Coordinates of C-alpha atoms and ligand atoms in Angstrom, one line a residue:
X1 CA 12.9 58.7 70.7
X2 CA 15.1 61.8 72.0
X3 CA 15.2 64.8 69.8
X4 CA 18.3 66.7 69.4
X5 CA 19.3 69.8 67.6
X6 CA 20.4 68.4 64.3
X7 CA 20.0 69.1 60.7
X8 CA 20.7 65.3 59.8
X9 CA 18.1 64.4 57.3
X10 CA 17.5 60.9 58.9
X11 CA 16.8 62.3 62.3
X12 CA 14.3 64.9 60.7
X13 CA 12.7 62.3 58.8
X14 CA 12.2 59.9 61.8
X15 CA 10.3 62.8 63.4
X16 CA 7.5 63.2 60.9
X17 CA 4.8 60.7 59.6
X18 CA 5.7 58.8 56.7
X19 CA 4.4 59.5 53.1
X20 CA 4.4 55.7 52.1
X21 CA 3.9 53.1 54.6
X22 CA 4.0 49.4 53.8
X23 CA 3.3 46.7 56.3
X24 CA 3.7 42.9 55.8
X25 CA 3.0 43.4 52.1
X26 CA 2.6 40.4 49.7
X27 CA 2.5 40.6 46.0
X28 CA 2.0 37.3 44.0
X29 CA 1.7 36.8 40.3
X30 CA -0.7 33.9 39.6
X31 CA 0.0 32.1 42.9
X32 CA 3.8 32.8 42.6
X33 CA 4.6 34.9 45.6
X34 CA 7.1 37.8 44.6
X35 CA 7.1 39.9 47.6
X36 CA 6.5 38.3 51.4
X37 CA 6.1 40.2 54.3
X38 CA 7.8 43.8 53.1
X39 CA 7.7 46.5 55.5
X40 CA 8.9 50.1 54.2
X41 CA 8.4 53.5 55.3
X42 CA 9.3 56.7 53.3
X43 CA 9.3 59.9 55.3
X44 CA 9.5 63.7 54.0
X45 CA 13.1 64.5 53.6
X46 CA 14.7 61.2 53.1
X47 CA 16.2 59.1 50.5
X48 CA 16.0 55.4 50.8
X49 CA 18.0 53.0 48.6
X50 CA 16.5 49.8 47.4
X51 CA 19.0 46.9 46.9
X52 CA 18.7 43.4 45.5
X53 CA 19.7 41.1 42.9
X54 CA 18.0 40.9 39.8
X55 CA 14.5 39.5 40.1
X56 CA 14.5 40.1 43.9
X57 CA 11.3 42.4 43.4
X58 CA 12.7 46.0 43.6
X59 CA 10.5 47.0 40.7
X60 CA 7.6 44.9 41.9
X61 CA 7.9 46.8 45.1
X62 CA 7.7 50.1 43.3
X63 CA 4.8 49.3 41.2
X64 CA 2.7 48.2 44.2
X65 CA 3.0 51.6 45.4
X66 CA 1.1 52.9 42.2
X67 CA -1.4 50.0 41.9
X68 CA 0.5 48.1 39.1
X69 CA 1.2 45.0 41.1
X70 CA -1.0 42.5 42.6
X71 CA -1.2 42.9 46.1
X72 CA -2.4 39.6 48.0
X73 CA -1.7 40.7 51.7
X74 CA -0.9 43.4 53.9
X75 CA -0.9 47.1 53.4
X76 CA 0.6 49.6 51.1
X77 CA -0.7 53.2 52.1
X78 CA 0.6 56.2 50.1
X79 CA -0.5 59.7 51.5
X80 CA -2.5 57.9 54.0
X81 CA -4.5 55.9 51.6
X82 CA -4.7 52.2 51.2
X83 CA -3.4 51.5 47.5
X84 CA -5.2 48.1 47.2
X85 CA -8.8 49.6 48.3
X86 CA -8.5 52.4 45.5
X87 CA -11.1 52.7 42.6
X88 CA -9.9 53.7 39.1
X89 CA -10.4 57.3 39.6
X90 CA -8.5 57.3 42.9
X91 CA -5.7 55.3 41.3
X92 CA -5.5 57.9 38.7
X93 CA -5.3 60.7 41.2
X94 CA -2.5 58.5 43.1
X95 CA -0.6 58.0 40.0
X96 CA -0.7 61.9 39.3
X97 CA 1.1 62.2 42.9
X98 CA 3.7 60.0 42.3
X99 CA 6.8 61.2 40.4
X100 CA 8.6 58.2 38.5
X101 CA 12.0 58.1 37.1
X102 CA 13.2 55.2 34.9
X103 CA 16.6 53.7 33.6
X104 CA 15.6 54.7 30.2
X105 CA 14.3 58.4 31.0
X106 CA 11.2 57.7 28.9
X107 CA 11.3 61.3 27.3
X108 CA 9.5 61.9 24.0
X109 CA 12.7 62.1 21.8
X110 CA 11.4 64.6 19.2
X111 CA 9.7 67.2 21.7
X112 CA 11.7 70.1 23.3
X113 CA 12.9 69.5 26.7
X114 CA 10.6 72.1 27.9
X115 CA 7.7 70.3 26.4
X116 CA 8.9 67.2 28.0
X117 CA 8.8 68.8 31.3
X118 CA 5.2 70.2 30.8
X119 CA 4.3 66.6 30.1
X120 CA 4.4 66.2 34.0
X121 CA 1.5 68.6 34.2
X122 CA -0.8 66.5 32.2
X123 CA -1.0 63.9 35.0
X124 CA -3.6 66.2 36.5
X125 CA -5.1 67.4 33.4
X126 CA -6.6 63.9 32.5
X127 CA -6.1 62.5 28.9
X128 CA -2.8 62.9 27.1
X129 CA -3.7 66.1 25.1
X130 CA -0.8 68.4 23.8
X131 CA -3.2 70.4 21.7
X132 CA -4.7 72.6 24.3
X133 CA -1.4 74.1 25.3
X134 CA 0.1 74.9 28.7
X135 CA -0.6 78.1 30.5
X136 CA 2.2 80.7 31.3
X137 CA 2.3 79.7 34.6
X138 CA 2.9 76.3 33.9
X139 CA 5.8 77.3 31.3
X140 CA 7.3 79.7 34.2
X141 CA 7.4 76.5 36.6
X142 CA 8.8 74.2 33.7
X143 CA 11.6 76.7 33.3
X144 CA 12.1 77.1 37.0
X145 CA 12.5 73.4 37.0
X146 CA 15.0 73.2 34.3
X147 CA 16.9 75.7 36.2
X148 CA 16.7 73.7 39.5
X149 CA 18.2 70.5 37.6
X150 CA 20.9 72.8 35.9
X151 CA 19.9 72.5 32.2
X152 CA 17.8 75.7 31.5
X153 CA 20.0 76.3 28.8
X154 CA 18.5 73.2 26.9
X155 CA 14.9 74.1 27.1
X156 CA 14.4 74.4 23.4
X157 CA 16.6 71.6 22.3
X158 CA 14.8 68.3 21.3
X159 CA 15.2 65.8 24.2
X160 CA 16.9 63.4 21.7
X161 CA 20.0 65.8 21.4
X162 CA 20.9 65.5 25.1
X163 CA 23.2 63.4 26.9
X164 CA 22.0 60.5 29.1
X165 CA 22.8 62.5 32.4
X166 CA 21.1 65.5 30.9
X167 CA 17.9 63.6 29.9
X168 CA 17.8 62.0 33.3
X169 CA 17.8 65.5 34.5
X170 CA 14.7 66.5 32.1
X171 CA 13.0 63.2 33.5
X172 CA 13.7 64.4 37.0
X173 CA 12.2 68.0 36.3
X174 CA 9.2 66.2 34.6
X175 CA 8.5 64.4 37.8
X176 CA 8.6 67.4 40.0
X177 CA 6.2 69.2 37.6
X178 CA 3.8 66.9 38.9
X179 CA 4.3 68.2 42.5
X180 CA 4.8 64.7 43.6
X181 CA 4.3 63.5 47.1
X182 CA 7.0 61.0 46.6
X183 CA 9.5 59.9 44.0
X184 CA 10.1 56.5 42.8
X185 CA 13.4 56.1 41.0
X186 CA 13.6 52.5 39.4
X187 CA 17.4 52.2 38.5
X188 CA 17.9 55.7 37.4
X189 CA 21.5 55.8 36.9
X190 CA 22.1 52.3 35.4
X191 CA 22.7 53.8 31.9
X192 CA 24.8 56.5 33.2
X193 CA 28.7 56.5 33.7
X194 CA 29.7 56.8 37.4
X195 CA 30.3 60.4 37.3
X196 CA 26.9 61.2 36.0
X197 CA 25.5 58.6 38.2
X198 CA 26.9 60.6 41.2
X199 CA 25.4 63.9 40.0
X200 CA 22.0 62.6 39.3
X201 CA 21.8 60.7 42.7
X202 CA 23.0 63.9 44.3
X203 CA 20.4 65.7 42.5
X204 CA 17.4 63.4 43.9
X205 CA 18.8 63.3 47.4
X206 CA 18.9 67.3 47.4
X207 CA 15.3 67.3 46.3
X208 CA 14.3 65.1 48.9
X209 CA 16.2 67.2 51.7
X210 CA 15.2 70.7 50.2
X211 CA 11.7 69.9 49.1
X212 CA 10.7 67.3 51.7
X213 CA 9.7 64.8 49.1
X214 CA 10.7 61.3 49.9
X215 CA 12.8 59.4 47.4
X216 CA 13.0 55.5 46.9
X217 CA 15.9 54.7 44.6
X218 CA 16.6 51.1 43.4
X219 CA 20.4 50.8 42.6
X220 CA 22.6 47.9 41.6
X221 CA 26.0 49.4 42.8
X222 CA 26.6 49.2 46.6
X223 CA 29.1 52.2 46.8
X224 CA 26.5 54.4 45.2
X225 CA 23.9 53.4 47.6
X226 CA 26.3 53.8 50.6
X227 CA 26.9 57.4 49.2
X228 CA 23.8 58.7 48.4
X229 CA 21.2 57.5 50.9
X230 CA 19.9 57.8 54.3
X231 CA 18.5 54.3 54.6
X232 CA 19.0 51.2 52.9
X233 CA 16.5 48.5 52.3
X234 CA 17.6 45.2 50.7
X235 CA 15.4 42.7 49.2
X236 CA 16.3 38.8 48.7
X237 CA 13.8 36.6 47.1
X238 CA 11.0 39.3 47.7
X239 CA 11.9 39.7 51.5
X240 CA 13.5 42.4 53.3
X241 CA 16.9 41.1 54.6
X242 CA 18.4 44.6 55.5
X243 CA 16.5 47.7 56.7
X244 CA 18.7 50.3 58.5
X245 CA 20.3 53.9 58.4
X246 CA 23.1 53.9 55.7
X247 CA 25.6 55.3 58.3
X248 CA 25.2 51.8 60.3
X249 CA 26.0 49.7 57.0
X250 CA 28.9 48.7 55.0
X251 CA 29.6 46.4 52.0
X252 CA 30.1 43.5 54.7
X253 CA 26.8 44.2 56.3
X254 CA 25.2 44.2 52.9
X255 CA 26.7 41.1 51.7
X256 CA 23.6 39.2 52.8
X257 CA 21.5 41.0 50.1
X258 CA 23.6 39.3 47.5
X259 CA 25.0 36.3 49.3
X260 CA 23.3 33.4 47.5
X261 CA 24.5 30.5 45.5
X262 CA 21.4 30.7 43.2
X263 CA 22.4 34.4 42.5
X264 CA 26.1 33.6 42.0
X265 CA 27.5 35.8 39.3
X266 CA 24.8 38.4 39.3
X267 CA 25.0 41.8 40.3
X268 CA 28.3 41.5 42.4
X269 CA 29.3 44.9 41.6
Ligands
LIG1 N1 4.1 41.1 35.1 C1 4.6 39.8 35.8 N2 4.2 38.6 35.7 C2 4.8 37.6 36.6 N3 5.9 37.7 37.0 C3 6.4 38.8 37.2 C4 6.0 40.0 36.6 N4 6.8 41.1 37.0 C5 7.5 40.6 37.9 N5 7.6 39.0 38.0 C6 8.5 38.3 38.5 O1 8.7 38.8 39.9 C7 9.9 38.7 40.4 C8 10.5 40.2 40.7 O2 10.7 41.0 39.6 P1 11.1 42.5 39.6 O3 11.1 42.9 38.3 O4 10.3 43.0 40.7 O5 12.5 42.3 40.2 P2 13.8 43.3 40.1 O6 14.3 43.4 41.6 O7 13.2 44.7 39.8 O8 14.9 42.8 39.1 P3 15.9 43.7 38.2 O9 17.0 44.1 39.0 O10 16.1 42.7 37.2 O11 15.1 44.7 37.7 C9 10.8 38.1 39.1 O12 10.7 36.7 39.6 C10 9.7 38.4 38.0 O13 9.9 37.4 37.2
LIG2 MG1 13.7 45.9 38.1

């Protein structure tokens, strides 16, 4: 590899070792294969978009990285550790280091925005327990993170009073509260209008770039993937059919991900 003076996130990312490294991964439910021969690297600084029709295995691939999918072959390493080999205690430690963002935000509606962010710290504290309260340091950090995601002024509002875009920002701040090694975002903008989708994906990519935390984000909308990722991985029937820098791809090159008579009518956005 030739190193040149560049600030291009993809080039920087390519020069450091991956936080997530998946090789020839197989996942099967009962005896039905769901993922086959999957390779995936997530390096510090990069945002990787995961594309695929409904049922192609996007959520399963993300779940396999936190030990929530039955791995039947190959290797999935997170922060240098083999997920399939982890004991329950190691799995809990792993899950504390993986920030997750979901389509439905998964906030606790009646609790304040600030408290929702603080719950991100509980991954490291063991059983869910709000009684003990949080330290001043944790509160300061949570407020800083709310500032980072642009909604510090909503800190005392109940989470349910926020718009969808604002709630997803809270969820991102909560994930950052974990000091994650990697962020997995499973269709984080599927419930948001296009403008909010753009702003949430820009925020995730900014976090990847500036905090060095790799982001894996599954998306259904091609233009969003093309606009907000450094690399794109396309799954079809549980296999990787596209894996390339986003700059080398366009809608035509990505058609293979959706081009399938069985899937006709699904997700041709
Ligand atoms: N717990 C499970 N038990 C059995 N089969 C499962 C389970 N979870 C997922 N599957 C199957 O694995 C395949 C992939 O599902 P997955 O949820 O990963 O797809 P996806 O790409 O995330 O789809 P979507 O875009 O609809 O979210 C599907 O055929 C699904 O039925
Ligand atoms: Mg899914």
